[in-house]
XYZ file of C-alpha atoms in Angstrom:
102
model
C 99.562 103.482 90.757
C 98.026 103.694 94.121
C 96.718 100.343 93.907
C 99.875 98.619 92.969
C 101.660 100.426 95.732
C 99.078 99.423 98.218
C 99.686 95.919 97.447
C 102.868 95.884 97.032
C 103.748 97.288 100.771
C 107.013 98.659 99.805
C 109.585 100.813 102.656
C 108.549 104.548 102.375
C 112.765 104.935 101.230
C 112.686 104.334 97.889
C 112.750 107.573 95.777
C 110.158 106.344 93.241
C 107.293 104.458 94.483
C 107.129 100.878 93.002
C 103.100 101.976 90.973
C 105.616 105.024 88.984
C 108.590 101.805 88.294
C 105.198 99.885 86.600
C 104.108 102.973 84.964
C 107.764 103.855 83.548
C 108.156 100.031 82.545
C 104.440 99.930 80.364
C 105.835 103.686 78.750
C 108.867 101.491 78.290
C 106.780 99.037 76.792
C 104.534 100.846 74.556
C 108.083 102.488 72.586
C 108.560 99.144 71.625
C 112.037 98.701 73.341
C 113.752 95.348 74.031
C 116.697 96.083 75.659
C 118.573 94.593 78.506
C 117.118 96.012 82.254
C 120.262 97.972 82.554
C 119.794 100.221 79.387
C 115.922 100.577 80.757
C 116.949 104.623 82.225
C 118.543 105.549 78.686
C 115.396 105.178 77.333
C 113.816 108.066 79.494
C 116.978 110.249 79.016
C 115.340 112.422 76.573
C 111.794 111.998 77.199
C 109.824 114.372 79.131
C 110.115 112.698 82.701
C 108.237 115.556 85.051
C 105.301 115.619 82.461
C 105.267 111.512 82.078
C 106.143 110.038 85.902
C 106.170 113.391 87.730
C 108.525 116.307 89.421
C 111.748 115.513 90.090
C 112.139 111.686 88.674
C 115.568 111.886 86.417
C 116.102 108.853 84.143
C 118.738 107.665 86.595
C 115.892 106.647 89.067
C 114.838 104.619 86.976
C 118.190 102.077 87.430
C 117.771 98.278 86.406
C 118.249 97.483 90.831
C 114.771 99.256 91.372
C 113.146 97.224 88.300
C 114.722 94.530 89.502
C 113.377 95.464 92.983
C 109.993 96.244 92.382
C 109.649 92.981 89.538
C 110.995 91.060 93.031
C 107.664 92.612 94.581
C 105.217 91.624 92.290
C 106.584 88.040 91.725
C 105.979 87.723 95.826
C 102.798 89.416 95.604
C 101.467 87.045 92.881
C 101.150 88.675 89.102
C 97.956 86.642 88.449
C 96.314 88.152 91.251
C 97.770 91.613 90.967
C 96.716 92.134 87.316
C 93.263 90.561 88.234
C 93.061 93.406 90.876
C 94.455 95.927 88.590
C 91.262 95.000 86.388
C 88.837 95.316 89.313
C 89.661 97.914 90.751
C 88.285 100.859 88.556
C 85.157 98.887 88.703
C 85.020 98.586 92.298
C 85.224 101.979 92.996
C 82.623 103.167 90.709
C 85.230 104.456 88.076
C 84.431 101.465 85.308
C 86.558 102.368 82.471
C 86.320 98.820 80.944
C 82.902 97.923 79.134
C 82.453 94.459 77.695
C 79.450 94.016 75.460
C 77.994 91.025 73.222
């Protein structure tokens, strides 16, 4: 999360940083919802948010203007290049959690 909030340079205002909006959306992801952006926070309504994002995050937080918000943030910063950094990173800082072999 901290790397996608570094590069996404978001204001300090928003409630939820835009690294927790990615994290929600892949948690999203994996319960194999397809549903419109503004039926994203129903999903979380009775999941356990503080144990999953973190103290104090409700499922209203999670509202289809900040997707729409942060997914604004990553177009501009480039998904190719964010996901290639996402991928590096770990690896980078000595925390490889990705081994290839032959």
């Amino acid at each position: 999360m901290d790397y996608i909030n570094e590069q996404l340079q978001e204001n300090d205002r928003a409630k939820i940083s835009a690294g927790l909006v990615v994290k929600a959306m892949i948690l999203n992801g994996l319960g194999f919802i397809n549903s419109p952006l503004y039926l994203f926070s129903r999903f979380f309504e009775d999941k356990p948010l503080e144990h999953l994002l973190g103290k104090g995050i409700k499922a209203s937080d999670l509202n289809d203007d900040r997707l729409g918000r942060v997914l604004d943030l990553i177009f501009m910063a480039g998904i190719s290049r964010l996901f290639v950094g996402i991928w590096l990173f770990p690896q980078l800082c000595g925390k490889c959690i990705i081994v290839i072999s032959q």
